[in-house]
mmCIF file of C-alpha atoms and ligand atoms in Angstrom:
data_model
loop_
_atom_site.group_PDB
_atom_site.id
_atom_site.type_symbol
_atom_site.label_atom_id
_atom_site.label_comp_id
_atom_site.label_asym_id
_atom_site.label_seq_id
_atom_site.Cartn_x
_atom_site.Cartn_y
_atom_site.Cartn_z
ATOM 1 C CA UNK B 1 -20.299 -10.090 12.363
ATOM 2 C CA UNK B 2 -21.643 -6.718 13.226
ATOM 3 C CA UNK B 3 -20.201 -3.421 12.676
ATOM 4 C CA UNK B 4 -21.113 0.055 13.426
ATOM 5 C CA UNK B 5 -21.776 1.907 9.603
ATOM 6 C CA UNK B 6 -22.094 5.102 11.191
ATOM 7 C CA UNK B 7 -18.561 5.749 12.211
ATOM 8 C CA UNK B 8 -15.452 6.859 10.448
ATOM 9 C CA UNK B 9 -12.924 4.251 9.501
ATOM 10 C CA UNK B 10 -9.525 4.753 8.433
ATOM 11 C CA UNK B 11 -9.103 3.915 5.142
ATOM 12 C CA UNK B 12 -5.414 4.803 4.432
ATOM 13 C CA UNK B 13 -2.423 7.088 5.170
ATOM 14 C CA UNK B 14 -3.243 10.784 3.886
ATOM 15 C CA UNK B 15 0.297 10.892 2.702
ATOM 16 C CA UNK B 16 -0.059 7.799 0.486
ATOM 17 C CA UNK B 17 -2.690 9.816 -1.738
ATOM 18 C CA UNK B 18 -1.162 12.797 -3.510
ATOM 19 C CA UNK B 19 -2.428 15.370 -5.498
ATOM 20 C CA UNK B 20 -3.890 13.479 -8.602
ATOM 21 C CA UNK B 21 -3.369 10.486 -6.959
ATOM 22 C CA UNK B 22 -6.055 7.871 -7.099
ATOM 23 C CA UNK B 23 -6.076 4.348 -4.693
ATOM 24 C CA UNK B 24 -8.435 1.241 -4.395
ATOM 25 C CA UNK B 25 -9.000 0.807 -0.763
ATOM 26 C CA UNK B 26 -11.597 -2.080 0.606
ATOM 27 C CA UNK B 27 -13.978 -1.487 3.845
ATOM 28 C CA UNK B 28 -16.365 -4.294 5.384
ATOM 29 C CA UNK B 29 -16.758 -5.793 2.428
ATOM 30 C CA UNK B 30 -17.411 -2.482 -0.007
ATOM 31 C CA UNK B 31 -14.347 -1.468 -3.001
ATOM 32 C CA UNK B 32 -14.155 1.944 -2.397
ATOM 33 C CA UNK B 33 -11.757 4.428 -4.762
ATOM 34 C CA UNK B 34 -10.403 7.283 -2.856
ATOM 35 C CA UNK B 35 -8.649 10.331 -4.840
ATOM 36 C CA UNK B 36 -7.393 13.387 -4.621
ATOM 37 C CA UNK B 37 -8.139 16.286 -7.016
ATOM 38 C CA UNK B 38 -5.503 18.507 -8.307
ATOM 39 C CA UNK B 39 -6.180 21.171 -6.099
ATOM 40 C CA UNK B 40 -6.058 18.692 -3.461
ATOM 41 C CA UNK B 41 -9.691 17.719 -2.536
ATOM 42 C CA UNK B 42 -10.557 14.387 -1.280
ATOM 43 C CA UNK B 43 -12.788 12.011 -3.007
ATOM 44 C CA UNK B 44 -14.426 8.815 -2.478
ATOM 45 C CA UNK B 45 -16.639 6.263 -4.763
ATOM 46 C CA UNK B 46 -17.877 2.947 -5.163
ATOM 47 C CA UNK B 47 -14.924 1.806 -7.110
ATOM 48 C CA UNK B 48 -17.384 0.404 -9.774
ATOM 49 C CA UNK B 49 -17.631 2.251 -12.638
ATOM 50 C CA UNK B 50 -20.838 2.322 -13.734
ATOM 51 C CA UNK B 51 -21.008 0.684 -17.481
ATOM 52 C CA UNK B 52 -19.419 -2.126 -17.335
ATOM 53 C CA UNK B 53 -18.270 -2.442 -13.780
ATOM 54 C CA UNK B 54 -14.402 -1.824 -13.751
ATOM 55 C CA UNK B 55 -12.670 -0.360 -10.995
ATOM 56 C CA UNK B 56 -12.783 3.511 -11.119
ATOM 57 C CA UNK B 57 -9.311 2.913 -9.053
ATOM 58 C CA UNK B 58 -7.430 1.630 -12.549
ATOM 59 C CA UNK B 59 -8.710 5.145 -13.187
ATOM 60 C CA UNK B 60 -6.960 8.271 -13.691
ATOM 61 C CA UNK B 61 -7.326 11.909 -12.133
ATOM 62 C CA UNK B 62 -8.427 14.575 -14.389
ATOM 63 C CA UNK B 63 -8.237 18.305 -12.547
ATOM 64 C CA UNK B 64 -11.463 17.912 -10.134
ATOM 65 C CA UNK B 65 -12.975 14.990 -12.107
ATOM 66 C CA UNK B 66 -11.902 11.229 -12.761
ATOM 67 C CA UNK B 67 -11.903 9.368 -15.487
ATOM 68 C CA UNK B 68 -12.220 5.582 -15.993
ATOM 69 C CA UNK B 69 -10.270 3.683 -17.671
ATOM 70 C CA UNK B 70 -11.924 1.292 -19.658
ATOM 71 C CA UNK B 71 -13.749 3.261 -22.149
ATOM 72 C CA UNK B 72 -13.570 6.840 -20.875
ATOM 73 C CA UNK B 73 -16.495 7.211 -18.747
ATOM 74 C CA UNK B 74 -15.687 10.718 -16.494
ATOM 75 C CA UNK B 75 -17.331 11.239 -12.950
ATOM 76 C CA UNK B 76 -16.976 14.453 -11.232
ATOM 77 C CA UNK B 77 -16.750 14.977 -7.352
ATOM 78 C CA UNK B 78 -20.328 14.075 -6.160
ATOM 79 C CA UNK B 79 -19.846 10.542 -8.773
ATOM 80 C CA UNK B 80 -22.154 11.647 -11.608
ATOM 81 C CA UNK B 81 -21.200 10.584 -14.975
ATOM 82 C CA UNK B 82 -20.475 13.880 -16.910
ATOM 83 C CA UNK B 83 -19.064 12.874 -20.272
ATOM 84 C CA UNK B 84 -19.480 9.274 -22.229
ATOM 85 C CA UNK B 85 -16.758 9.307 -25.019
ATOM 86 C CA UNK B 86 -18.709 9.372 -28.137
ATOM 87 C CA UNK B 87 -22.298 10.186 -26.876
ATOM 88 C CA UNK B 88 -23.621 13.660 -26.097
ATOM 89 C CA UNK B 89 -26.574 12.723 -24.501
ATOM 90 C CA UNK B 90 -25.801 11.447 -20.637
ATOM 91 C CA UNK B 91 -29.123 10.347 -19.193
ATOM 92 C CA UNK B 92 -30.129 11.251 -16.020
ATOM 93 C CA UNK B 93 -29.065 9.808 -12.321
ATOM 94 C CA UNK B 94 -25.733 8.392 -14.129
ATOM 95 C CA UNK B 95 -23.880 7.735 -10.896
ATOM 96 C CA UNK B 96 -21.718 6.141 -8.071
ATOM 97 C CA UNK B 97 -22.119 6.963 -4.774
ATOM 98 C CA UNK B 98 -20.048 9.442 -3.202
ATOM 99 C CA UNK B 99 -18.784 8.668 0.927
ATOM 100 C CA UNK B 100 -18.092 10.981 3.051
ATOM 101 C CA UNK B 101 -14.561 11.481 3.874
ATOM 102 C CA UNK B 102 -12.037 13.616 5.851
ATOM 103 C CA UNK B 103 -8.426 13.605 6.768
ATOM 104 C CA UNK B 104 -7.570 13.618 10.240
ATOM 105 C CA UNK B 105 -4.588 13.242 12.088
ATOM 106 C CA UNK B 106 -2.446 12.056 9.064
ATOM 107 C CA UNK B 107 -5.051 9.293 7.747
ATOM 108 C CA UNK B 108 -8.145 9.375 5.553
ATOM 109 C CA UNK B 109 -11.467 8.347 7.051
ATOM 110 C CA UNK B 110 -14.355 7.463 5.287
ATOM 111 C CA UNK B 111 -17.703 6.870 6.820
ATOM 112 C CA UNK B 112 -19.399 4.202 6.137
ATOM 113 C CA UNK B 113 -22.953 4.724 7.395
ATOM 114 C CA UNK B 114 -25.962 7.487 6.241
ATOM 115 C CA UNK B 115 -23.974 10.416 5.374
ATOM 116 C CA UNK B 116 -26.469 12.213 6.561
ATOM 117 C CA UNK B 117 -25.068 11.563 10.337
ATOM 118 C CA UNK B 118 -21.318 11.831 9.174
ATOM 119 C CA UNK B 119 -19.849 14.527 11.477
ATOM 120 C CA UNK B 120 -16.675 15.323 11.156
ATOM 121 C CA UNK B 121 -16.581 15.612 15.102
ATOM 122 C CA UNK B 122 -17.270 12.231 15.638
ATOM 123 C CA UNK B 123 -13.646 11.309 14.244
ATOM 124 C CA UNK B 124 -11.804 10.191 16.909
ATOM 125 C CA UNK B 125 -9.709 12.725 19.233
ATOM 126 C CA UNK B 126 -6.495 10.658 19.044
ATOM 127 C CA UNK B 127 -3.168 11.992 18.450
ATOM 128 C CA UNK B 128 -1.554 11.607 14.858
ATOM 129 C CA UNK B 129 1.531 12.290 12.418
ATOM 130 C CA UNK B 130 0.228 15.704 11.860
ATOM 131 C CA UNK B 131 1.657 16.681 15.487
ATOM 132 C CA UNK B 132 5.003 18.744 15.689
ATOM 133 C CA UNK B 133 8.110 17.911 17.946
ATOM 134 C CA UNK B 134 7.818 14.295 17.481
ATOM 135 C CA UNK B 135 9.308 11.508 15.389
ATOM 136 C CA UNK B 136 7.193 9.187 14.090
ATOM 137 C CA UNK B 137 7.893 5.335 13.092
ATOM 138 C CA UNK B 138 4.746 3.761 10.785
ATOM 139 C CA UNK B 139 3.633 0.760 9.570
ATOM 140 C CA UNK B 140 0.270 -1.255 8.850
ATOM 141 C CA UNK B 141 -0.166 -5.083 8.419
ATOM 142 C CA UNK B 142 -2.807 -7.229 6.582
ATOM 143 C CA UNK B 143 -4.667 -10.111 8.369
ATOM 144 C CA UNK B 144 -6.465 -12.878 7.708
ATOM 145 C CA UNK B 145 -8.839 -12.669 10.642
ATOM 146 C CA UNK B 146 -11.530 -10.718 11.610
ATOM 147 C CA UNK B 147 -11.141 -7.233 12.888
ATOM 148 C CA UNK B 148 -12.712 -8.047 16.102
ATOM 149 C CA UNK B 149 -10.286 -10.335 16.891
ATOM 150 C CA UNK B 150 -7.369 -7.814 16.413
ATOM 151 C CA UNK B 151 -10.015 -5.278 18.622
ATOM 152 C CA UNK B 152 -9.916 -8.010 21.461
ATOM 153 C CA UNK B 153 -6.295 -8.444 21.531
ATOM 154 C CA UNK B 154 -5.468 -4.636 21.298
ATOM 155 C CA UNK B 155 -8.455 -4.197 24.395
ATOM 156 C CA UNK B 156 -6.773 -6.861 26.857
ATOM 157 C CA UNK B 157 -3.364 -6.138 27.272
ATOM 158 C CA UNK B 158 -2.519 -9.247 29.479
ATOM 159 C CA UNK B 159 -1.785 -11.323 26.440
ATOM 160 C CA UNK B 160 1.443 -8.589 26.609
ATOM 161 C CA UNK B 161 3.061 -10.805 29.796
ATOM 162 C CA UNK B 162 3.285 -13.921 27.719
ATOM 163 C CA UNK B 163 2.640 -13.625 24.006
ATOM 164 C CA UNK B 164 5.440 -10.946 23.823
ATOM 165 C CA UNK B 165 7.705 -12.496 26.395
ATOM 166 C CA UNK B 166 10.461 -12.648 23.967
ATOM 167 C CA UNK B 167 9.682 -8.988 22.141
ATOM 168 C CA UNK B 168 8.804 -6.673 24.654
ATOM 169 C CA UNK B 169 10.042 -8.613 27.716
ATOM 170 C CA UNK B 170 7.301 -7.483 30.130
ATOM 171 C CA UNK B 171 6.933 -8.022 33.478
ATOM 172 C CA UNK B 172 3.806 -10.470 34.427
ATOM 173 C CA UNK B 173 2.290 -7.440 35.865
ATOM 174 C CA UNK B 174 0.436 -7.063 32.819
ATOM 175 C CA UNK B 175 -1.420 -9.957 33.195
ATOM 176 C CA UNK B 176 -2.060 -10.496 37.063
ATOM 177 C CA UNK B 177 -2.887 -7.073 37.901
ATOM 178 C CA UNK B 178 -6.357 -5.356 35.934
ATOM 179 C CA UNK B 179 -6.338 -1.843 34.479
ATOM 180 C CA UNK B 180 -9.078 0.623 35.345
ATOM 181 C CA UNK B 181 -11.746 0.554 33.122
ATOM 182 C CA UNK B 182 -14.250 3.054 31.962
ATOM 183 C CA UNK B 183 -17.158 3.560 29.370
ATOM 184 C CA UNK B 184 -17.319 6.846 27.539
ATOM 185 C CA UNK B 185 -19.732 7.450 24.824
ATOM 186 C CA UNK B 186 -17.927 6.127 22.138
ATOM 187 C CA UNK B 187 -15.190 4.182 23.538
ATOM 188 C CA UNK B 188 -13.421 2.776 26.624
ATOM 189 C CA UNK B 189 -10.484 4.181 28.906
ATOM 190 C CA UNK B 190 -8.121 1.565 30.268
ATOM 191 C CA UNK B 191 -5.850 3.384 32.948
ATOM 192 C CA UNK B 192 -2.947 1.475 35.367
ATOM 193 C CA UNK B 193 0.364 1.771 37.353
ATOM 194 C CA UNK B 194 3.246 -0.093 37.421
ATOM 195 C CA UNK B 195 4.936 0.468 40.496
ATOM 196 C CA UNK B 196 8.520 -0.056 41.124
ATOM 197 C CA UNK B 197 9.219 -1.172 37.852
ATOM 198 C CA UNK B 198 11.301 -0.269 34.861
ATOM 199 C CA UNK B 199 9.424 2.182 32.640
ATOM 200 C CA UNK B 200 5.925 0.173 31.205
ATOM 201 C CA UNK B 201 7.091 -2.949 33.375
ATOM 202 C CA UNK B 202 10.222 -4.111 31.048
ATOM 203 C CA UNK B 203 11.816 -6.504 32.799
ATOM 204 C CA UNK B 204 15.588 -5.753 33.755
ATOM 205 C CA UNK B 205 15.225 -2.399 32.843
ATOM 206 C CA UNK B 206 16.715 0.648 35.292
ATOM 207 C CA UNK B 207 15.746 2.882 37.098
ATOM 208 C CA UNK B 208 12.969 1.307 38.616
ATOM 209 C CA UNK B 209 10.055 3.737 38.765
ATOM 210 C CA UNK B 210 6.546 4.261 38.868
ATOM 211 C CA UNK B 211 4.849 4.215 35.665
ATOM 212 C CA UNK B 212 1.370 5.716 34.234
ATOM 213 C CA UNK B 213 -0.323 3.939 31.234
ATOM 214 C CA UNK B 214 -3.577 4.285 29.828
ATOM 215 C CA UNK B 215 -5.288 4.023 26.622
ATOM 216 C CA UNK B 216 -8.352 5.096 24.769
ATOM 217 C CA UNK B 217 -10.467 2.789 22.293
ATOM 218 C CA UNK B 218 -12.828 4.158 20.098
ATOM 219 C CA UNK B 219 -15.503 2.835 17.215
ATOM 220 C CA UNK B 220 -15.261 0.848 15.355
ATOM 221 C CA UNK B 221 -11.522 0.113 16.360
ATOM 222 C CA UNK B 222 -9.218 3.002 16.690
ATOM 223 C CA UNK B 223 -6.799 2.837 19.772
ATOM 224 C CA UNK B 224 -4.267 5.782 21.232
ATOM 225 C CA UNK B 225 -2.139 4.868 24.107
ATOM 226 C CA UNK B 226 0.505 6.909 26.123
ATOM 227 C CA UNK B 227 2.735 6.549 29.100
ATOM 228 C CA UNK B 228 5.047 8.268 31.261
ATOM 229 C CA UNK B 229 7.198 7.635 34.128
ATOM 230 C CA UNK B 230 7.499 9.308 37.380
ATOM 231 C CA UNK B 231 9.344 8.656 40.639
ATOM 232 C CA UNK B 232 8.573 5.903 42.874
ATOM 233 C CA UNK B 233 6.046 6.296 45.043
ATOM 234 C CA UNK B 234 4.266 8.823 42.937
ATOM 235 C CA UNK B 235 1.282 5.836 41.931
ATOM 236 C CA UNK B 236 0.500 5.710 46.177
ATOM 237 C CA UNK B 237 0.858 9.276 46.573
ATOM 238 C CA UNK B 238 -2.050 10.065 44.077
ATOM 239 C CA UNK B 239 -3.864 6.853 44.975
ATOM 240 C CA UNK B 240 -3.275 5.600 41.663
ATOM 241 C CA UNK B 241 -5.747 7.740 40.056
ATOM 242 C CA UNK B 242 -4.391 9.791 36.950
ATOM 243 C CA UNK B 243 -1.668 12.477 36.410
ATOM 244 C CA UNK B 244 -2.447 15.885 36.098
ATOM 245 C CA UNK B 245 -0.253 16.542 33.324
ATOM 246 C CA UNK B 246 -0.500 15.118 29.845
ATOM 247 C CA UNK B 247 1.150 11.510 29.371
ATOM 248 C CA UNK B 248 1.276 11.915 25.706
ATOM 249 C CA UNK B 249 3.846 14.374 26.392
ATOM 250 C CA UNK B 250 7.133 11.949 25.573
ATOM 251 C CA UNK B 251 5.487 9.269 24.040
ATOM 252 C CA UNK B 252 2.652 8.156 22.417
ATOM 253 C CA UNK B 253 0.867 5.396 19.983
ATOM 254 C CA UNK B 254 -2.080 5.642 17.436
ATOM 255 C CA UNK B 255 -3.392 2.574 15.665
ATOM 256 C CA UNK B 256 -6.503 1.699 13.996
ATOM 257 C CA UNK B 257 -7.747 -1.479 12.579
ATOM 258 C CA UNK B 258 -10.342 -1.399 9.370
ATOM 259 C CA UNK B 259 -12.566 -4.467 8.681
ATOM 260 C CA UNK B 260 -11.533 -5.546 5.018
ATOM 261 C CA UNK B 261 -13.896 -8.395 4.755
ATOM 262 C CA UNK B 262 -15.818 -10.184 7.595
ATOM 263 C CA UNK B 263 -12.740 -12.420 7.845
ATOM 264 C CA UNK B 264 -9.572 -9.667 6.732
ATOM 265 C CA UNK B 265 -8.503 -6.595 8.210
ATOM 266 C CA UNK B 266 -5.816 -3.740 7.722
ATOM 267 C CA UNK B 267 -4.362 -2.749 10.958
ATOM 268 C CA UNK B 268 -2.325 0.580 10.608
ATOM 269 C CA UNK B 269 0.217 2.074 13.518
ATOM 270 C CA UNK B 270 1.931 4.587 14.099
ATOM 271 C CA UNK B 271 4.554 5.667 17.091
ATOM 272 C CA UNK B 272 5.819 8.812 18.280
ATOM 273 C CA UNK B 273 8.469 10.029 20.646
ATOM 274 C CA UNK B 274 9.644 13.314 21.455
ATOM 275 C CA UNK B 275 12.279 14.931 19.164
ATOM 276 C CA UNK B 276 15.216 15.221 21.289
ATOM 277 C CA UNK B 277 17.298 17.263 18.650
ATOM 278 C CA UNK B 278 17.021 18.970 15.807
ATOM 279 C CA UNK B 279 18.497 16.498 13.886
ATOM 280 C CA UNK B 280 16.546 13.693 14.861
ATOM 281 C CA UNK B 281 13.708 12.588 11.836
ATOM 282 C CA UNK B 282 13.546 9.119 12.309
ATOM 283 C CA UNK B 283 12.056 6.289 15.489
ATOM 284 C CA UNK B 284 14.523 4.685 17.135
ATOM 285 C CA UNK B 285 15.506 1.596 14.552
ATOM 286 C CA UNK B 286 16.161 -0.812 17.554
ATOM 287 C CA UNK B 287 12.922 0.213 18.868
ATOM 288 C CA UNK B 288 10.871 -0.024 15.795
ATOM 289 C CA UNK B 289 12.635 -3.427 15.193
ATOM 290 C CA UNK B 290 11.003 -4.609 18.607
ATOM 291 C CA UNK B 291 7.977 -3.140 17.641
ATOM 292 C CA UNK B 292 7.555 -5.033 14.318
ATOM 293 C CA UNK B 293 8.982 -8.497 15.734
ATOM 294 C CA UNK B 294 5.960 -7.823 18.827
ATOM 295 C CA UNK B 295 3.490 -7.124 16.061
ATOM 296 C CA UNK B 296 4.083 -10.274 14.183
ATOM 297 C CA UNK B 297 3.946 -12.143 17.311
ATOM 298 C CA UNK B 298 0.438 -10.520 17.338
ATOM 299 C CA UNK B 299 -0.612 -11.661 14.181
ATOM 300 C CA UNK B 300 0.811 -15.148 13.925
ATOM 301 C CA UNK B 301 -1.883 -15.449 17.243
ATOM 302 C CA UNK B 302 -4.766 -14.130 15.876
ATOM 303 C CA UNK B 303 -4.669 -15.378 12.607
ATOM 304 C CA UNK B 304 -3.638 -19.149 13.967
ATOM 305 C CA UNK B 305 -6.934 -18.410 16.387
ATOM 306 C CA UNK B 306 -8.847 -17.158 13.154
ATOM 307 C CA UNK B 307 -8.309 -20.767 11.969
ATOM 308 C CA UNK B 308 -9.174 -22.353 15.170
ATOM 309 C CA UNK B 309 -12.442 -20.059 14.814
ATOM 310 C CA UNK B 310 -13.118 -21.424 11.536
ATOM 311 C CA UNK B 311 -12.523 -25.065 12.289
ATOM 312 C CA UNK B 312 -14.844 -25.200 15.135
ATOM 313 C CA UNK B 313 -17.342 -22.332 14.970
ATOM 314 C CA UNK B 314 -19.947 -23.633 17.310
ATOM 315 C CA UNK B 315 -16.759 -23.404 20.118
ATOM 316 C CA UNK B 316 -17.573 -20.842 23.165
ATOM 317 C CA UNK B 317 -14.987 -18.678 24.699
ATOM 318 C CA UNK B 318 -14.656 -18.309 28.804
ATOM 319 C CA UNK B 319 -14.969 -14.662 30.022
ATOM 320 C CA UNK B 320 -12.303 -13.868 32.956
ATOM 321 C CA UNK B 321 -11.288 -10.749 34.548
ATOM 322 C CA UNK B 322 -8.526 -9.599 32.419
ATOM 323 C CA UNK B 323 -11.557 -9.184 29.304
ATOM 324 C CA UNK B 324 -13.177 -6.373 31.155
ATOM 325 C CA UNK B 325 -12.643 -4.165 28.363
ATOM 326 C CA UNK B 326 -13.409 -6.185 25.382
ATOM 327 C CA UNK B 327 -16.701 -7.129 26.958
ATOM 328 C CA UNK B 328 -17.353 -3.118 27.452
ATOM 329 C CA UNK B 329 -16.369 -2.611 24.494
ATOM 330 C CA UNK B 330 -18.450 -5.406 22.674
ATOM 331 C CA UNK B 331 -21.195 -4.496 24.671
ATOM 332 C CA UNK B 332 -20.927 -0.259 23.510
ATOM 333 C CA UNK B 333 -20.654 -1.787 19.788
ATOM 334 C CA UNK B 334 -23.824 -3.473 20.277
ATOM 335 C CA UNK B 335 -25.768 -0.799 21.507
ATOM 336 C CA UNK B 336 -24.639 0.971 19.049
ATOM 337 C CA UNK B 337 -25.416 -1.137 15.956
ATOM 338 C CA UNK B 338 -28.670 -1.523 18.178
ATOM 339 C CA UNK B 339 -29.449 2.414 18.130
ATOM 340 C CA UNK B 340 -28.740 2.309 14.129
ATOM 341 C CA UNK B 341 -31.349 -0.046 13.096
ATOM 342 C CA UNK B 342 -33.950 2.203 15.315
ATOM 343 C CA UNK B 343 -32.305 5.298 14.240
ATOM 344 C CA UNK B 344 -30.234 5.444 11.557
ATOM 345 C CA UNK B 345 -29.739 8.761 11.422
ATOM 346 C CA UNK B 346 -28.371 10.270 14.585
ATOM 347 C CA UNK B 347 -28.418 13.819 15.601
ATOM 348 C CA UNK B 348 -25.148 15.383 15.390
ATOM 349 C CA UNK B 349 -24.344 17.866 18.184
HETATM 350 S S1 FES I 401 -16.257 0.250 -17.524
HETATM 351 FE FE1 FES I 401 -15.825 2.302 -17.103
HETATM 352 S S2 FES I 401 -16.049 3.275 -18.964
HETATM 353 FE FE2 FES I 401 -16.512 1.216 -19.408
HETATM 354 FE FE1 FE2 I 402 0.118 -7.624 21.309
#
């Protein structure tokens, strides 16, 4: 399995990790300890301390520094040991490694590559919690399978017309007819219509109208996707080429999955609509319920095909029209990984 190191992966929700708070988190196949200082400052280690190996995250936060549990050992910010309970004398280079890490858009990222090359612009421009005027529903799931599996399924959207026939009770449109696909630097754009529809293609849903949907995929597997809905005849009128105006204005979706292991993965999500009134705080319950039920319907799938995987790992898969994106996609991670192992340390602009 290959990943791209240098890139930011989201390791949990910012909110989860309070002031003095200290959490065991797990990225391809590293325990990493992410903490937050008293004053708030962001953290994160090898969770291994370094005498006898325990996890720094059974640990507790002392003002900047933190401490382990075991027998006392006390690391400050860049993970050098600075005090061993009953010796004065702390030799030299007495230390974990420190990651680089950053909150963004309601999440923590940590990258995972040279640090040297970890710019903070290179998180990806998606949409989070930390926007105003929505409400926001959240969840995040554990697999057993692969992150690129959960990549593929979130990259061709086709699987939407028959794996979530009962959940989201979309029209076939999703499958027959291919999204516009693009390459950007770090990512790929899927863009479509759905014309004379109900909104997104739900079947028996009214007004029919046109609708606008497109999504954004960046390394190593974060996804934002918006739509919006506009009169009919609005998709022919413009060609079907894009909007002008911004379709994350009413809605909009942020997910990301991390690699856990070559063979787990954390997939976190969040949704956001509009606040309609003051007093509105929370997602739509019926909606969220939908979303979860579609979500396990997801993961039932992949990890079932995990197995299959497993079972018969010398099997080939047949590339058709609707994998446009995944193979773009695939094909941008390879490069990628490619351009590491020349260069590992990439110029930040
Ligand atoms: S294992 Fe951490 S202090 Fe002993
Ligand atoms: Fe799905």
């Amino acid at each position: 399995v290959t990943y791209v190191r240098n890139a930011w992966y989201v390791a949990a929700w910012a909110s989860d990790i309070g002031k003095g708070s200290v959490l065991g988190v797990q990225i391809l196949n590293e325990r990493l300890v992410v903490w937050r200082s008293i004053t708030g400052e962001l953290t994160t280690l090898t969770d291994r301390c370094i005498h006898r190996l325990a996890p720094l995250s059974l640990g507790r936060c002392e003002g900047e520094k933190l401490r382990c549990m075991y027998h006392g050992f006390l690391y400050d910010r860049t993970g050098r040991v600075v005090e061993i309970p009953g010796q004065d004398r702390i030799p030299d280079g007495l230390r974990v490694s420190v990651y680089p890490s950053t909150e963004r858009h309601g999440w923590v990222w940590v990258w995972m590559g040279d640090p040297a090359a970890a710019h903070t612009h290179l998180v990806p421009p998606v949409p989070g919690m930390d926007r105003s005027g929505y409400v926001f529903g959240r969840g995040q799931l554990d697999y057993n399978a692969g992150a690129r599996l959960i990549n593929d399924n979130l990259l061709d959207l086709s699987h939407t017309s028959f794996l979530h026939a009962k959940s989201f009770r979309m029209s076939e449109t999703w499958a027959r007819e291919h999204p516009k696909v693009t390459s950007r630097e770090r990512g790929v754009v899927s863009e479509r219509w759905f014309r004379n529809e109900g909104a997104l293609g739900v079947i028996g849903s009214e007004p029919k109208v046109d609708t606008y949907f497109c999504f954004e995929f960046f390394v190593h597997g974060v996804l934002t996707q918006s739509f919006k809905t506009y009169a009919l005849g609005t998709a022919d009128a413009l060609n079907g080429e894009r909007p002008d105006d911004d379709p994350t204005q009413e809605y909009f979706t942020t997910q990301a999955v991390t690699p856990l292991t070559d063979k787990t993965a954390r997939y976190f999500y969040m949704f956001a609509t509009r606040q309609r009134r003051d007093d509105q705080t929370e997602y739509d319950s019926a909606e969220w319920a939908t979303i979860e039920t579609g979500f396990s319907e997801d993961k039932v799938m992949i990890e079932a095909q995990q197995r299959n995987i497993d079972l018969a790992p010398d099997a080939r898969c047949v590339a058709t029209a609707g994998d446009k994106c995944a193979i773009l996609f695939t094909r941008l991670v390879k490069t990628l990984v490619r351009q590491e192992s020349t260069d590992p340390t990439p110029e930040g602009t």
